[in-house]
């Protein structure tokens, strides 16, 4: 199946610094990618839709200036958490839609996720 | 907007017991998808159901899509410790977005 690579897998940073997370589709092109945030023992919360060559679409309540998304190529989307604070600590996961075979359409392939801890 | 509700939130069973999680959507769905997230891992696609009343099986897992295409269930027969994780259902919103249920966390006593 399709593979989505996400780096780094975990990061610890000081409050006030920025952190960049990369999401790559390894064997397929993705004009659209999704960024989720997941708190412990909770569901996936969609933050934004990353669109190749155009601006990202943010969900209601997500700060655009806080979470910068860039989708510069058909295989790479990046999420930058700017001026991170402890409340930004979370598990961030990206995904890309694709085909799963046997007729399945628009299923999502997820990256391994990034655990961000802001001190 | 579209809402996908999933119950129960948690389920603890003895190994060998059966397990079922239920998913209900506020709107009719073109398809429903199920994902599994192991502890510390990321969601992995399990299956997609498209037809009204569809039933699909994957070994001990049985997936159903309701006649009205608004609800779905996942049933695991004779659970094993490898079944531990959180199971999410998801319905499409728009062309490619998915709305996820809250998930059902399954824990198993060996």
XYZ file of C-alpha atoms in Angstrom:
229
model
C 0.000 0.000 0.000
C 0.871 3.676 -0.148
C 3.357 5.017 2.371
C 3.326 8.375 4.094
C 6.497 9.337 5.897
C 6.404 11.862 8.725
C 9.397 13.413 10.475
C 10.408 13.922 13.140
C 8.682 11.232 15.166
C 9.147 13.216 18.324
C 10.544 16.562 19.272
C 11.179 18.461 22.468
C 11.587 22.190 22.237
C 11.738 25.251 24.410
C 8.798 27.581 24.716
C 8.917 30.306 22.089
C 10.738 28.323 19.442
C 9.275 27.061 16.166
C 9.049 23.452 15.094
C 8.692 22.153 11.558
C 7.093 18.778 10.819
C 7.410 17.168 7.392
C 4.950 14.834 5.709
C 5.930 13.040 2.506
C 4.021 10.701 0.243
C 6.701 8.213 -0.774
C 5.262 6.317 -3.695
C 2.353 8.430 -4.855
C 1.487 12.041 -5.463
C -0.774 13.904 -3.104
C -2.263 17.208 -4.169
C -4.066 17.221 -0.846
C -2.814 16.270 2.588
C -4.450 16.597 5.975
C -3.032 17.625 9.326
C -4.591 16.326 12.517
C -3.985 16.887 16.179
C -4.696 14.181 18.713
C -4.785 14.607 22.474
C -4.193 11.569 24.679
C -7.018 9.069 24.513
C -9.026 11.280 22.186
C -10.062 11.265 18.570
C -8.395 12.890 15.606
C -9.082 16.582 15.274
C -8.642 17.902 11.757
C -6.607 21.088 11.831
C -6.252 21.923 8.173
C -6.260 20.691 4.613
C -2.992 21.245 2.801
C -3.355 22.000 -0.904
C -0.451 21.734 -3.321
C 0.324 25.074 -4.904
C -2.284 27.033 -2.972
C -3.198 28.136 0.514
C -4.185 25.654 3.147
C -7.765 25.480 4.342
C -7.971 25.734 8.108
C -10.722 24.346 10.307
C -12.651 26.678 12.518
C -10.748 27.671 15.614
C -7.305 26.781 14.280
C -4.918 29.740 14.208
C -3.434 30.166 10.754
C -0.519 32.217 11.982
C 0.239 29.687 14.668
C 0.194 26.615 12.482
C 1.807 27.427 9.154
C 1.251 24.922 6.389
C 3.190 24.745 3.160
C 2.559 22.260 0.355
C 5.270 23.116 -2.129
C 5.308 19.888 -4.109
C 3.100 16.921 -4.911
C 4.865 14.800 -2.318
C 5.651 17.148 0.562
C 3.620 19.134 3.046
C 5.045 20.830 6.106
C 3.457 22.050 9.310
C 5.325 24.654 11.316
C 4.226 25.314 14.864
C 5.372 28.874 15.436
C 6.323 30.270 18.838
C 5.390 27.011 20.489
C 4.030 26.980 24.028
C 3.345 24.116 26.416
C -0.321 24.020 25.414
C 0.794 23.149 21.870
C 2.217 19.871 23.154
C 0.341 17.124 21.386
C 0.486 14.329 18.823
C 0.363 15.713 15.283
C -0.452 13.355 12.414
C -0.589 13.935 8.693
C -2.442 11.918 6.114
C -2.858 11.752 2.378
C -5.847 10.380 0.484
C -5.353 7.515 -1.896
C -6.704 4.281 -3.291
C -6.581 1.095 -1.261
C -7.213 -1.377 -4.014
C -10.313 -3.523 -4.447
C -12.193 -0.383 -5.426
C -11.726 1.527 -2.189
C -11.539 5.244 -2.877
C -10.290 8.231 -0.934
C -9.142 6.327 2.084
C -6.441 8.032 4.099
C -2.888 6.911 4.627
C -1.421 8.281 7.817
C 2.081 9.223 8.750
C 3.534 7.788 11.938
C 2.859 11.030 13.783
C 4.992 13.518 15.650
C 4.920 13.860 19.422
C 5.659 17.451 20.311
C 6.622 18.392 23.846
C 7.099 22.077 24.559
C 8.946 22.850 27.771
C -21.800 20.055 10.048
C -21.713 16.319 9.769
C -21.264 14.401 12.990
C -20.150 10.832 13.519
C -20.893 9.337 16.907
C -19.266 6.171 18.123
C -20.000 4.009 21.151
C -18.845 2.756 23.493
C -15.905 4.998 24.266
C -14.095 2.219 26.106
C -14.468 -1.535 26.221
C -12.510 -3.961 28.330
C -12.913 -7.672 27.653
C -11.376 -10.954 28.583
C -9.350 -12.543 25.847
C -11.630 -14.772 23.833
C -14.733 -12.650 24.365
C -16.428 -10.842 21.537
C -16.354 -7.079 20.998
C -18.596 -4.694 19.095
C -18.368 -0.979 18.389
C -21.145 1.068 16.844
C -21.027 4.132 14.649
C -23.841 6.543 13.795
C -23.811 9.454 11.396
C -26.054 12.492 11.436
C -26.263 12.303 7.637
C -26.459 9.598 4.987
C -22.976 8.515 3.949
C -21.668 7.561 0.542
C -19.307 5.191 2.315
C -17.943 4.472 5.752
C -14.391 3.596 6.654
C -12.849 1.891 9.651
C -9.367 2.478 11.026
C -7.373 0.909 13.838
C -4.825 2.758 15.927
C -2.565 0.657 18.091
C -1.329 2.221 21.351
C 1.409 4.703 20.486
C 0.786 4.252 16.785
C -1.072 5.902 13.961
C -4.422 5.047 12.372
C -4.319 2.295 9.785
C -7.068 1.727 7.235
C -9.044 -1.468 7.771
C -11.964 -1.401 5.369
C -14.409 0.684 3.379
C -18.121 -0.109 3.050
C -20.094 1.418 0.214
C -23.365 -0.418 -0.355
C -26.494 -0.261 1.742
C -26.645 -3.292 4.027
C -23.144 -4.379 3.066
C -21.343 -6.904 5.247
C -17.639 -7.599 4.922
C -15.423 -9.947 6.868
C -11.727 -9.909 7.583
C -10.897 -13.071 9.507
C -12.447 -12.501 12.952
C -13.644 -8.979 12.104
C -17.113 -8.394 10.662
C -18.104 -4.962 9.353
C -21.661 -3.911 8.589
C -23.146 -0.873 6.876
C -26.743 -0.073 7.715
C -29.582 -0.135 5.242
C -30.015 3.624 5.530
C -26.256 4.158 5.186
C -26.173 6.140 8.420
C -24.804 3.562 10.801
C -22.164 0.895 10.905
C -20.692 -1.667 13.257
C -17.489 -3.581 13.745
C -17.657 -6.928 15.517
C -14.623 -8.915 16.592
C -15.144 -12.564 17.418
C -12.987 -14.217 20.061
C -10.696 -11.282 20.745
C -6.959 -11.745 20.923
C -4.359 -9.523 22.565
C -3.334 -8.317 19.116
C -6.754 -6.683 18.763
C -5.878 -4.100 21.413
C -6.179 -0.543 20.155
C -8.628 2.174 19.286
C -11.070 1.596 16.463
C -12.346 4.617 14.563
C -15.121 4.864 12.046
C -15.048 7.735 9.566
C -17.441 9.190 7.045
C -16.543 11.370 4.070
C -17.217 15.092 4.045
C -16.763 16.739 0.713
C -14.393 15.295 -1.850
C -11.632 13.930 0.363
C -12.094 14.985 3.979
C -13.084 12.447 6.596
C -15.038 13.019 9.771
C -13.897 10.607 12.447
C -15.910 9.185 15.295
C -14.584 9.509 18.815
C -13.176 6.005 18.655
C -13.636 2.942 20.845
C -10.649 1.930 22.890
C -10.415 -1.816 23.308
C -8.342 -3.289 26.085
C -8.022 -7.028 26.659
C -7.278 -9.022 29.760
C -5.141 -12.001 28.711
